[in-house]
Short mmCIF file of C-alpha atoms in Angstrom, two decimals:
data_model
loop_
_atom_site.label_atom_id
_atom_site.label_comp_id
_atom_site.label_asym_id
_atom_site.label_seq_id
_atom_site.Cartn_x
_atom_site.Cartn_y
_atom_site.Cartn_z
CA UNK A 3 68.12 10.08 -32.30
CA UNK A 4 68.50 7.40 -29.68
CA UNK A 5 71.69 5.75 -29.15
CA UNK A 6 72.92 3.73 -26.35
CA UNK A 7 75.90 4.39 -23.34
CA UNK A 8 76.92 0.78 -23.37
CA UNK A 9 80.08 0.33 -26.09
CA UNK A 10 81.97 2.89 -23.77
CA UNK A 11 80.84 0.85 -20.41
CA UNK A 12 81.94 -2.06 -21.93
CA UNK A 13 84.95 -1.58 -23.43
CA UNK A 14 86.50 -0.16 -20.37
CA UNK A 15 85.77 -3.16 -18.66
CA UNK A 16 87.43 -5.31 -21.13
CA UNK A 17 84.05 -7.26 -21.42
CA UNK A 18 83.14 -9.96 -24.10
CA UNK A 19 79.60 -11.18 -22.88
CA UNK A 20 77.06 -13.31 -23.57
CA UNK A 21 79.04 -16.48 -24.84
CA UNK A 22 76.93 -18.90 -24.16
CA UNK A 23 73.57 -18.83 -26.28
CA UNK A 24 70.87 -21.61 -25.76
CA UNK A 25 69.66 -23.84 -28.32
CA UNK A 26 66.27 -24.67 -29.38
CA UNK A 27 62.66 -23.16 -28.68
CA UNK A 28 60.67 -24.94 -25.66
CA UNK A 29 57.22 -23.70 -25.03
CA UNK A 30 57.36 -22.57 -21.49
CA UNK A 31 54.28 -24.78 -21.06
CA UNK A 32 56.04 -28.05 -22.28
CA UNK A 33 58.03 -28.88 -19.29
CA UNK A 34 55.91 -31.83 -16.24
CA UNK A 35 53.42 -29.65 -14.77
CA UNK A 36 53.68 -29.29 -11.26
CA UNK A 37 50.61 -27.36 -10.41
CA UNK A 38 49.12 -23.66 -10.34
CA UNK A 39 49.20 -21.47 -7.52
CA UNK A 40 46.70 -18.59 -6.96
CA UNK A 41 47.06 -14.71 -6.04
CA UNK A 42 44.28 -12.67 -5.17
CA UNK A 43 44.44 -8.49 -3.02
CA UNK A 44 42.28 -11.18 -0.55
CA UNK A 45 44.61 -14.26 -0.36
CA UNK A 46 45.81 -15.85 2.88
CA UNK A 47 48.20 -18.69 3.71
CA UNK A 48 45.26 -20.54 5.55
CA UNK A 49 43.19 -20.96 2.38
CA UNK A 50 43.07 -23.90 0.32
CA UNK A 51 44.74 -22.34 -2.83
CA UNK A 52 42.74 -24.18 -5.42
CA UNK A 53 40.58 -20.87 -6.90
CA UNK A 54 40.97 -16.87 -6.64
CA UNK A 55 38.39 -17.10 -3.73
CA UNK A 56 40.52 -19.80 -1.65
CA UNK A 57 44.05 -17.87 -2.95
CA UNK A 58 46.93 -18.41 -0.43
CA UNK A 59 49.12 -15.46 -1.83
CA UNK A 60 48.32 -11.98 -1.66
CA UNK A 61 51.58 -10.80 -3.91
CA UNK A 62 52.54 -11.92 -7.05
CA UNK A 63 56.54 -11.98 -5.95
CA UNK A 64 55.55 -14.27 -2.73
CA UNK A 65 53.72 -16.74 -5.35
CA UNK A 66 56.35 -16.75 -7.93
CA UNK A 67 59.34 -17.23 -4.76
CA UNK A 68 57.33 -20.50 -3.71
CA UNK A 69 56.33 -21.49 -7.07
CA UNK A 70 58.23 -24.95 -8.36
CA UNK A 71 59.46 -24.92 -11.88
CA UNK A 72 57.19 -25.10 -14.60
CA UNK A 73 54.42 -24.19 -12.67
CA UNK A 74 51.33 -21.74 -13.47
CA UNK A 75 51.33 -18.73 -11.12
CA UNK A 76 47.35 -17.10 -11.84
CA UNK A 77 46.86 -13.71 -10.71
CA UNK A 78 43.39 -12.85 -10.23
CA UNK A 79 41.44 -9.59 -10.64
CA UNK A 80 42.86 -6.44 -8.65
CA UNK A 81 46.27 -4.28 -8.44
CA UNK A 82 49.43 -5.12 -7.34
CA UNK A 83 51.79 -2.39 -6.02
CA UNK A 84 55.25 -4.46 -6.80
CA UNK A 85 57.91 -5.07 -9.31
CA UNK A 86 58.07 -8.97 -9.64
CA UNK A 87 60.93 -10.63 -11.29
CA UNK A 88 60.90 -14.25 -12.26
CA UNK A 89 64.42 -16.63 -12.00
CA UNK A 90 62.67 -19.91 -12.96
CA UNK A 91 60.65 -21.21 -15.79
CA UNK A 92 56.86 -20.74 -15.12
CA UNK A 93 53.73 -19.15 -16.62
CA UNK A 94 52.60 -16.38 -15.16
CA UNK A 95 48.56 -15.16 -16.29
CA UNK A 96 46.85 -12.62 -15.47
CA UNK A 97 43.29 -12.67 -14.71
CA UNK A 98 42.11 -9.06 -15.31
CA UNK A 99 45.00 -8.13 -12.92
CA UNK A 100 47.28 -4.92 -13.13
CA UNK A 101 50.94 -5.15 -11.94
CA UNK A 102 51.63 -1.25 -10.90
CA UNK A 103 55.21 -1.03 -10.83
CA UNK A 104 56.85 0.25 -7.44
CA UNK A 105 59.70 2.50 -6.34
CA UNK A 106 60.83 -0.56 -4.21
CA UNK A 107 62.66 -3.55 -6.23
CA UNK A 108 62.36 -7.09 -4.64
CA UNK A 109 65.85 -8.01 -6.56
CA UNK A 110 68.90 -6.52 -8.28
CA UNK A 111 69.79 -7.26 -11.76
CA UNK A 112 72.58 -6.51 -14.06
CA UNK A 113 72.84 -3.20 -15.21
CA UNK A 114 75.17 -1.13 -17.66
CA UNK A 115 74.39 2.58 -16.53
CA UNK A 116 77.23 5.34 -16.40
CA UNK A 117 79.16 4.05 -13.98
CA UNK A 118 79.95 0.78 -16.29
CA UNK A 119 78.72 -2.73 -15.88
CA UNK A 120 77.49 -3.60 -12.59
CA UNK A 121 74.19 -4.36 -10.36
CA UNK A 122 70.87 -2.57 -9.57
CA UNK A 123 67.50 -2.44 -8.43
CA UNK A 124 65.43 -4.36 -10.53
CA UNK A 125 62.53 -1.69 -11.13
CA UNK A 126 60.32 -3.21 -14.51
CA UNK A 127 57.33 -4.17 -13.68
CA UNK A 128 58.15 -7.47 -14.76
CA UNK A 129 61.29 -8.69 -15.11
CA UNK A 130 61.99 -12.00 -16.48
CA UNK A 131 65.76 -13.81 -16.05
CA UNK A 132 65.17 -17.43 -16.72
CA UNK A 133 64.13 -19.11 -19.58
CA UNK A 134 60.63 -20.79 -20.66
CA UNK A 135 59.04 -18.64 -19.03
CA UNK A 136 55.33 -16.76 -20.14
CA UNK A 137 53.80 -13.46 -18.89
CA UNK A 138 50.15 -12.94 -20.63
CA UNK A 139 46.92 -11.13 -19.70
CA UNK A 140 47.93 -8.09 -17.45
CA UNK A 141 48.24 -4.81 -17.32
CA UNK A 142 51.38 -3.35 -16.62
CA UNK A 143 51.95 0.23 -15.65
CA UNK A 144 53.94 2.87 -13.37
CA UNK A 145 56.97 1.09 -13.55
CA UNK A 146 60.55 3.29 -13.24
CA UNK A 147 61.90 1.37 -15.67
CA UNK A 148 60.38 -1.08 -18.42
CA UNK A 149 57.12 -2.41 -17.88
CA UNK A 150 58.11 -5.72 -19.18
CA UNK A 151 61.91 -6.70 -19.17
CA UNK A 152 63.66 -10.13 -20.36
CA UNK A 153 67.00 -9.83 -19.35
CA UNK A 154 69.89 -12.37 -19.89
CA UNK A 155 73.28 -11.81 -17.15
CA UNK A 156 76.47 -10.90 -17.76
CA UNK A 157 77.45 -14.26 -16.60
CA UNK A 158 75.22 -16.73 -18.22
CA UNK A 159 74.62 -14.99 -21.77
CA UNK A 160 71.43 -14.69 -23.20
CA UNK A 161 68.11 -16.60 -22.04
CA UNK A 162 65.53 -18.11 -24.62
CA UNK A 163 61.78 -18.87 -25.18
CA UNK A 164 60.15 -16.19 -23.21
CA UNK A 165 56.33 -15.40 -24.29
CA UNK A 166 55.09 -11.99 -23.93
CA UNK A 167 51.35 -12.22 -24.81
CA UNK A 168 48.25 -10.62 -24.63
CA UNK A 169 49.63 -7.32 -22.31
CA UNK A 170 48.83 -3.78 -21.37
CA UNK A 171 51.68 -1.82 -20.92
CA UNK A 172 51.14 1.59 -20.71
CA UNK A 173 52.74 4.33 -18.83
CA UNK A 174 56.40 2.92 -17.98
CA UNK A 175 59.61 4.45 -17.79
CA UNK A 176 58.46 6.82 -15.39
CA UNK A 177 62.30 7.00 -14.65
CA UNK A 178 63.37 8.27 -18.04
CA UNK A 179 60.65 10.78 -18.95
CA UNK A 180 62.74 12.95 -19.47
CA UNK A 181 66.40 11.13 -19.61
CA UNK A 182 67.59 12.13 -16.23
CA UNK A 183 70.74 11.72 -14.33
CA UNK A 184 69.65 11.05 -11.31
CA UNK A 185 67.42 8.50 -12.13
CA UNK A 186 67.45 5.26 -9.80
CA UNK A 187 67.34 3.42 -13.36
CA UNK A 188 70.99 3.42 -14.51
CA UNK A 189 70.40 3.48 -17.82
CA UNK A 190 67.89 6.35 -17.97
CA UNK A 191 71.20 8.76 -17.55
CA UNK A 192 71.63 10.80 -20.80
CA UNK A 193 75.28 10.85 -22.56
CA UNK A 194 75.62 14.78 -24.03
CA UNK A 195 73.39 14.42 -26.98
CA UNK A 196 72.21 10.92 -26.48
CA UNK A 197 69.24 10.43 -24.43
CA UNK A 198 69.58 7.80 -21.32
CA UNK A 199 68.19 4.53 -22.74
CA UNK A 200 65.52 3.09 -19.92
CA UNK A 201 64.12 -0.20 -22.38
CA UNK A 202 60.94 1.06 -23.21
CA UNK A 203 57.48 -0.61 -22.62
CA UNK A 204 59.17 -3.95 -23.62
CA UNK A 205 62.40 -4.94 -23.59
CA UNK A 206 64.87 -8.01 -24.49
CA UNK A 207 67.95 -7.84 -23.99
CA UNK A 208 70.46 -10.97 -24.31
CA UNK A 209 67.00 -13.18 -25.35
CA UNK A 210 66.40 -15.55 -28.30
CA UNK A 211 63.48 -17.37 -29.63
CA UNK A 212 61.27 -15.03 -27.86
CA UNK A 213 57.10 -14.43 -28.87
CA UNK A 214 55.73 -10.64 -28.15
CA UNK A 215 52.36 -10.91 -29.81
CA UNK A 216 48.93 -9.23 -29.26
CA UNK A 217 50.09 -6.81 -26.51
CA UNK A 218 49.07 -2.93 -26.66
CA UNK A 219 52.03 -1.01 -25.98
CA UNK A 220 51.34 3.23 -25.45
CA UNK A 221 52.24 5.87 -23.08
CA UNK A 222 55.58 4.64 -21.99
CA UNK A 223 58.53 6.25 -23.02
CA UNK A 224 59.02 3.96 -26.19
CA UNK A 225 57.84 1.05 -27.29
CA UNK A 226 59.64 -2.73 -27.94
CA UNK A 227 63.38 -2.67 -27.76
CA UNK A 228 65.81 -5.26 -28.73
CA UNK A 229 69.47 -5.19 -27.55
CA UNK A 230 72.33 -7.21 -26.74
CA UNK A 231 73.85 -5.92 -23.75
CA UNK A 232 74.05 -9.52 -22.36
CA UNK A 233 74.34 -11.47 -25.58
CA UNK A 234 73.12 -11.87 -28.92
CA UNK A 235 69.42 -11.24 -29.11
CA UNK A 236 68.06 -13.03 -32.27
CA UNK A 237 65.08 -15.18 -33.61
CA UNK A 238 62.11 -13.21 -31.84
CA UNK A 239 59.14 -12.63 -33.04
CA UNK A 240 57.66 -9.37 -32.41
CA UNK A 241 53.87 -9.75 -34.11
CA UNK A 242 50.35 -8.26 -34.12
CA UNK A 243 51.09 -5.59 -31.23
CA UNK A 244 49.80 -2.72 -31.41
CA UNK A 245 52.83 0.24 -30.69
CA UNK A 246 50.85 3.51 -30.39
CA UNK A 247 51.42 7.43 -28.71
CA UNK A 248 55.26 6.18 -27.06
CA UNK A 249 56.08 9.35 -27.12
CA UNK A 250 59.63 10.06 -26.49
CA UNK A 251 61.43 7.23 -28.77
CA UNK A 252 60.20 4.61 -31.04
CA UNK A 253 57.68 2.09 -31.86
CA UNK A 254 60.25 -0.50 -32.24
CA UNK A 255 63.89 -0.02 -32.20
CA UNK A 256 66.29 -2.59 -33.06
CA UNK A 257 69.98 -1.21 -32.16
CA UNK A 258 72.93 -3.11 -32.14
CA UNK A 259 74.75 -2.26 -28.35
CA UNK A 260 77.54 -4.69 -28.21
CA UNK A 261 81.03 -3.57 -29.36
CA UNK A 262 81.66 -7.57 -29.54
CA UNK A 263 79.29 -8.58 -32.04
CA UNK A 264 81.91 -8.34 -35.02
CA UNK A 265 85.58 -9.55 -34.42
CA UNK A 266 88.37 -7.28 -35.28
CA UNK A 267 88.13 -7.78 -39.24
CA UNK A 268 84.41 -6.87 -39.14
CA UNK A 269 82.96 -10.72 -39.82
CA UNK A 270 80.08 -11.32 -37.47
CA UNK A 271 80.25 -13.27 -33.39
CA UNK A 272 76.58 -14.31 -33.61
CA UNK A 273 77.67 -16.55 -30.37
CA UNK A 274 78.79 -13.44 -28.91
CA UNK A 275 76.29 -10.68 -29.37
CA UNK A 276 74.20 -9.01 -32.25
CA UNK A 277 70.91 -8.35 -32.68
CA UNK A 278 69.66 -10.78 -36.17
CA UNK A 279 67.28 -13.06 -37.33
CA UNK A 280 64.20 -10.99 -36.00
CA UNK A 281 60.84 -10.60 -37.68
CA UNK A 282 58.66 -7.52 -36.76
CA UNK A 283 55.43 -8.57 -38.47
CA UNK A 284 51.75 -7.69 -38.49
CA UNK A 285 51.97 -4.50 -36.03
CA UNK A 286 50.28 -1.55 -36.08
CA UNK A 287 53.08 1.50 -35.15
CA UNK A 288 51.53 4.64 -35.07
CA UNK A 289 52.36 8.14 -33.52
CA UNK A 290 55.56 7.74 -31.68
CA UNK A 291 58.29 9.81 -30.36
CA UNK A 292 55.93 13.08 -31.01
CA UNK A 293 57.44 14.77 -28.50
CA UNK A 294 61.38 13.15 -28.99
CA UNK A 295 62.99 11.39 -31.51
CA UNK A 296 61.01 7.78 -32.93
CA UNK A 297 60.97 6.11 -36.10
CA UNK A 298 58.06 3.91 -36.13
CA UNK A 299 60.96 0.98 -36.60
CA UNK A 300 64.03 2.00 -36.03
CA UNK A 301 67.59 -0.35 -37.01
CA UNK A 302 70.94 1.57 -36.26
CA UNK A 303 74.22 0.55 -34.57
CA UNK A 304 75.85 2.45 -31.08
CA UNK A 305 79.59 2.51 -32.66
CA UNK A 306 82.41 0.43 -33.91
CA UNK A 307 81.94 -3.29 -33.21
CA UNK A 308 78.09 -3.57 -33.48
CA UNK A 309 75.63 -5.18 -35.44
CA UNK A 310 72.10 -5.09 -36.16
CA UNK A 311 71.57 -7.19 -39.18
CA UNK A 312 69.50 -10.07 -41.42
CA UNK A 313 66.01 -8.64 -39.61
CA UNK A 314 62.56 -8.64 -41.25
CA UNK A 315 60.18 -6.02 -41.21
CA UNK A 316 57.21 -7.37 -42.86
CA UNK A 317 53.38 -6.60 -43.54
CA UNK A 318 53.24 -3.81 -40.69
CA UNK A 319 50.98 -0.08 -40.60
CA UNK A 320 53.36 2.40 -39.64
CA UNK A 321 52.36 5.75 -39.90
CA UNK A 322 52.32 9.38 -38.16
CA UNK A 323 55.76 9.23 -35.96
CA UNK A 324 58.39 11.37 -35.39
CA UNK A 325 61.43 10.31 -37.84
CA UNK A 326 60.72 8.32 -41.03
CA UNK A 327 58.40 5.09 -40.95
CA UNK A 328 61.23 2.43 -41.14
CA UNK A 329 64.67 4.51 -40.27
CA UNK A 330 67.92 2.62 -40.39
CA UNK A 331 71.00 4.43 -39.13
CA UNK A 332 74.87 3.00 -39.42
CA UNK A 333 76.93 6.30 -37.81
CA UNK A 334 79.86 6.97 -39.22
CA UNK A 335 83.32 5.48 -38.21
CA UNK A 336 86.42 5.47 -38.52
CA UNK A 337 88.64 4.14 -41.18
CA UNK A 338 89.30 0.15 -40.01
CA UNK A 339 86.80 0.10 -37.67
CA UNK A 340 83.29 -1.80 -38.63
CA UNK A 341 79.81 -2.15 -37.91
CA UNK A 342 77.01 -3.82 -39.38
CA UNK A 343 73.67 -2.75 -40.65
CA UNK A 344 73.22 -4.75 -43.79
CA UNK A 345 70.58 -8.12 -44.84
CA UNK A 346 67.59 -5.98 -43.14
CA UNK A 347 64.62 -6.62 -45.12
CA UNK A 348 61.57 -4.14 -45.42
CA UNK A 349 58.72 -6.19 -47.31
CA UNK A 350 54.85 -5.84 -48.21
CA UNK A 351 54.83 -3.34 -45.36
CA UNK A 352 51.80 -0.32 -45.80
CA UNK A 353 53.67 3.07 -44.40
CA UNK A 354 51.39 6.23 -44.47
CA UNK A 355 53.22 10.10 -43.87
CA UNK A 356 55.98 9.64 -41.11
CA UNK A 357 59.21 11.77 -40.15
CA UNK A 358 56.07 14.08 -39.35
CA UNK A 359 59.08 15.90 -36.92
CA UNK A 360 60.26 17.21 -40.61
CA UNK A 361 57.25 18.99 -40.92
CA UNK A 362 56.28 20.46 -37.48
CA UNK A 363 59.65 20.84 -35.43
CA UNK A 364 62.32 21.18 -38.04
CA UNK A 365 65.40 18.86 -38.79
CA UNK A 366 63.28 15.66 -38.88
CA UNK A 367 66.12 12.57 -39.71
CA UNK A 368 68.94 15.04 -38.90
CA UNK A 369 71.31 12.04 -38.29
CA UNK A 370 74.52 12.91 -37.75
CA UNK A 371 74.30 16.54 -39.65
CA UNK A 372 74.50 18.02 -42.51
CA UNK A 373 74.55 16.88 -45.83
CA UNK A 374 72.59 13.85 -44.52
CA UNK A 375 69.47 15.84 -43.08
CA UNK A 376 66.18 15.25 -44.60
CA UNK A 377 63.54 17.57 -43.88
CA UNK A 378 60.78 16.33 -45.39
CA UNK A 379 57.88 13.59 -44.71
CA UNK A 380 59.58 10.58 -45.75
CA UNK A 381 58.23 6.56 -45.87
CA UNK A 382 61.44 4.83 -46.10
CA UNK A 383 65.01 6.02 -44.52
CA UNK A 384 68.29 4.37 -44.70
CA UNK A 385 71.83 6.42 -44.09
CA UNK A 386 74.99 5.12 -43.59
CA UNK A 387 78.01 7.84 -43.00
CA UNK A 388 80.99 5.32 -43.96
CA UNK A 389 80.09 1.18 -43.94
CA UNK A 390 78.25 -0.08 -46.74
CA UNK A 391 75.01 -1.08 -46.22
CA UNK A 392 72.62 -3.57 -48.21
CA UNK A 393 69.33 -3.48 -47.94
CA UNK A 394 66.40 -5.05 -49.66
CA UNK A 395 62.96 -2.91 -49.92
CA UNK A 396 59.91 -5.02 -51.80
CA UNK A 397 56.31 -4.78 -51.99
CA UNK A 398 55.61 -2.25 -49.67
CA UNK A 399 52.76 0.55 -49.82
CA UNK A 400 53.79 4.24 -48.97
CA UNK A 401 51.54 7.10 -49.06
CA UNK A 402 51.56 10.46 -47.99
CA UNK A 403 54.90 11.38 -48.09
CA UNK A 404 57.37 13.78 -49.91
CA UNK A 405 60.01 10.88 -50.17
CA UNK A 406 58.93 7.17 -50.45
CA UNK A 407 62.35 6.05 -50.06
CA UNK A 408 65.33 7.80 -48.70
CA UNK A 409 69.06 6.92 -49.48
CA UNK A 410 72.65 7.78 -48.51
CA UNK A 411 75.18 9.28 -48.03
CA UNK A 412 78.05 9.01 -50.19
CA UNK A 413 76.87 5.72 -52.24
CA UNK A 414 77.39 4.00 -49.11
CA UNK A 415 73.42 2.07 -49.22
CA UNK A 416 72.99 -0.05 -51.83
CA UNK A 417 69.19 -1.12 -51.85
CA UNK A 418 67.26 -3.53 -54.32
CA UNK A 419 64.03 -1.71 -54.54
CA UNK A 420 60.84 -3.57 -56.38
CA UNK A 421 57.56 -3.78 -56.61
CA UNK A 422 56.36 -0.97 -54.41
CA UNK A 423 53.77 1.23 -55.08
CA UNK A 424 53.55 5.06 -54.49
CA UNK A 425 50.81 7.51 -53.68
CA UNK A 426 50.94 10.70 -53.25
CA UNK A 427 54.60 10.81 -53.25
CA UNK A 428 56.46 13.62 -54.63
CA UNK A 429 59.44 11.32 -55.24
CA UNK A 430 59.75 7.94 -55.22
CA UNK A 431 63.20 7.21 -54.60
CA UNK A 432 65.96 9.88 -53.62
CA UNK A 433 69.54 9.40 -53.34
CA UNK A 434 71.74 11.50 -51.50
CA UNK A 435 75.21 11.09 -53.13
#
């Protein structure tokens, strides 16, 4: 299973990020507009730049470095060999126009790769660093690393109110298929049994307040990540994508990264870092991490000091990948140290036969080991190794599968179960104890 590099990285550099977290949720759109600017394969600086056929720019990163704030940057039909990151607020549209990501980055950003915190090439195919800011209507593919990447900065925290809409983003993270040391993306290195962690198709990480809706995510590596390298990534609403055929990893995974996000007696620094308050609603998660390890959503915490808590997954299809349908995973640690997994919510979701891995490549949820391997097709999976965990599991349809629900180890999950209905489900609730 997929766990991050990053509580090592920072807590050998003595690093308590992402302080600062900003308030409120501003439609990129809402600030004075001060005007659009055009991109077209064709443009030219002596053209009048009021249509695609009289575009000034002919790249998107030239358009979006002379852009003002709060401007509209529309990129008209054609392909664009670049990686383009954003620093301001703006709107950036596509107009049947494919970003193709490119081996050379027009920035650096912040990285955490094995070498600890530090700076890198900036090689999504978009990468957004500001706030109010919108991406919508393109097609995003060949990138090294993400094809779509919010990002807040070591130094300033997390950013807010970034709109991911109405995308293509297929066949990214080039750079970690398969997890590879040598990688020019940091954080595609693999740690012994942990593969490197590249972001996926989308990624936020240190972002609140944040819309991903109606995009079609396949063929990258995985699918939508949330993390909180940067700082706490909460309030987002991931809805009505469709997260199909990621291959290597997940559909959506959720993973607490941040050894900061609980203080030393285990009570959580939601100023600091976690990743909470999310809602993953209305998506359709189907067939990923065939050939890895993907739930179709995944929850689970890197180590000591992490959270990934108080999410929603609600009124999703999630059916036919790799490790159980919704798969939430607190490792085990030791005695005094903490993590948190608990107030996740699984609701009025309909999850056909997943952890299909079980079935056709053997350990399926292996975890961390025996006794906590299941080996069957299995709906619903939640394992904790030491920390209690509290869950809440309502309404939801499950089909298909040998185990609707899956629960343990060790009495450690303590779930209120209702209202959901079984077919074709050998057992409805198991309990490993």
């Amino acid at each position: 299973m997929k766990l991050p590099k990053t509580v090592r990285m920072l807590v050998a550099a003595g690093l308590v990020v992402g302080a600062g977290v900003a308030q409120g949720f501003v439609v990129a759109s809402a600030g004075a507009a001060k005007g659009t600017i055009f991109v077209s394969p064709a443009g030219n600086p002596s053209n009048a730049g009021t249509s695609c056929g009289t575009a000034t720019y002919s790249t998107i990163q030239a358009a979006v470095d002379a852009a003002p704030a709060w401007a509209t940057v529309v990129v008209c039909k054609g392909t664009y060999m670049e990686d383009v990151v954003v620093s301001a607020p703006l709107s950036l549209r596509g107009r049947d126009a494919t970003i193709h990501g490119s081996a050379t980055a027009n920035a650096t950003c912040d990285q955490l790769g094995p070498t600890g915190p530090g700076v890198a090439p900036c090689l999504a195919g978009v990468t957004v660093r500001s706030s109010h800011v919108s991406v919508d209507g393109f097609t995003v593919t060949g990138a090294i690393g993400e094809g779509i990447l919010a990002s807040g900065t070591l130094a300033g925290g997390s950013i807010t109110d970034v709109h991911i809409t109405d995308n293509r983003v297929t066949g990214n993270n080039t750079g970690g298929i398969p997890p590879s040391p040598n990688s020019p993306y940091p954080q595609c290195a693999a740690s012994g049994q942990i593969p490197g962690d590249c972001g996926e198709g989308i990624h936020l990480m240190g972002v609140s307040h944040a819309l991903v809706r109606d995009n079609w995510v396949s063929g990258n590596e995985g699918g939508i990540l949330l993390t909180d390298e940067f700082g706490p990534t909460h309030a987002n609403l991931i809805e009505d994508n469709t997260i199909t055929g990621n291959l290597f990893d997940c559909g959506v995974t959720v993973p607490g990264h941040n050894p900061f996000a609980l203080d030393a007696s285990g009570k959580p620094q939601p100023l600091v870092a976690g990743v909470y308050d999310n809602v993953i609603r209305g998506n359709r998660i189907t067939g990923n991490g065939l050939l890895g390890e993907g739930a179709g959503v995944l929850f689970a915490n890197a180590g000591p000091g992490t959270g990934s808590y108080d999410n929603l997954v609600e009124g999703n299809y999630i059916a036919g990948n790799e490790l159980s349908g919704v798969t939430m995973h607190a490792h085990t640690v030791a005695p005094g140290q903490f993590e948190d997994l608990s107030g996740n919510r699984i609701i009025d979701n309909v999850i056909g036969r997943n952890n299909i891995g079980s079935a056709v490549a053997g350990p399926g949820d292996g975890l961390d080991g025996p006794p906590a391997q299941d080996f069957h097709t299995t709906g619903i999976l939640v394992f904790s190794g030491t920390v209690t965990v509290h869950v809440t599991i309502r309404g939801n349809t499950i089909s298909g599968d040998h185990y609707g629900v899956w629960l343990g180890v060790n009495d450690n999950v303590e779930a209120s179960i209702a209202n959901n209905s079984y077919s074709h489900v050998t057992i409805h609730v198991f309990t490993f104890s």
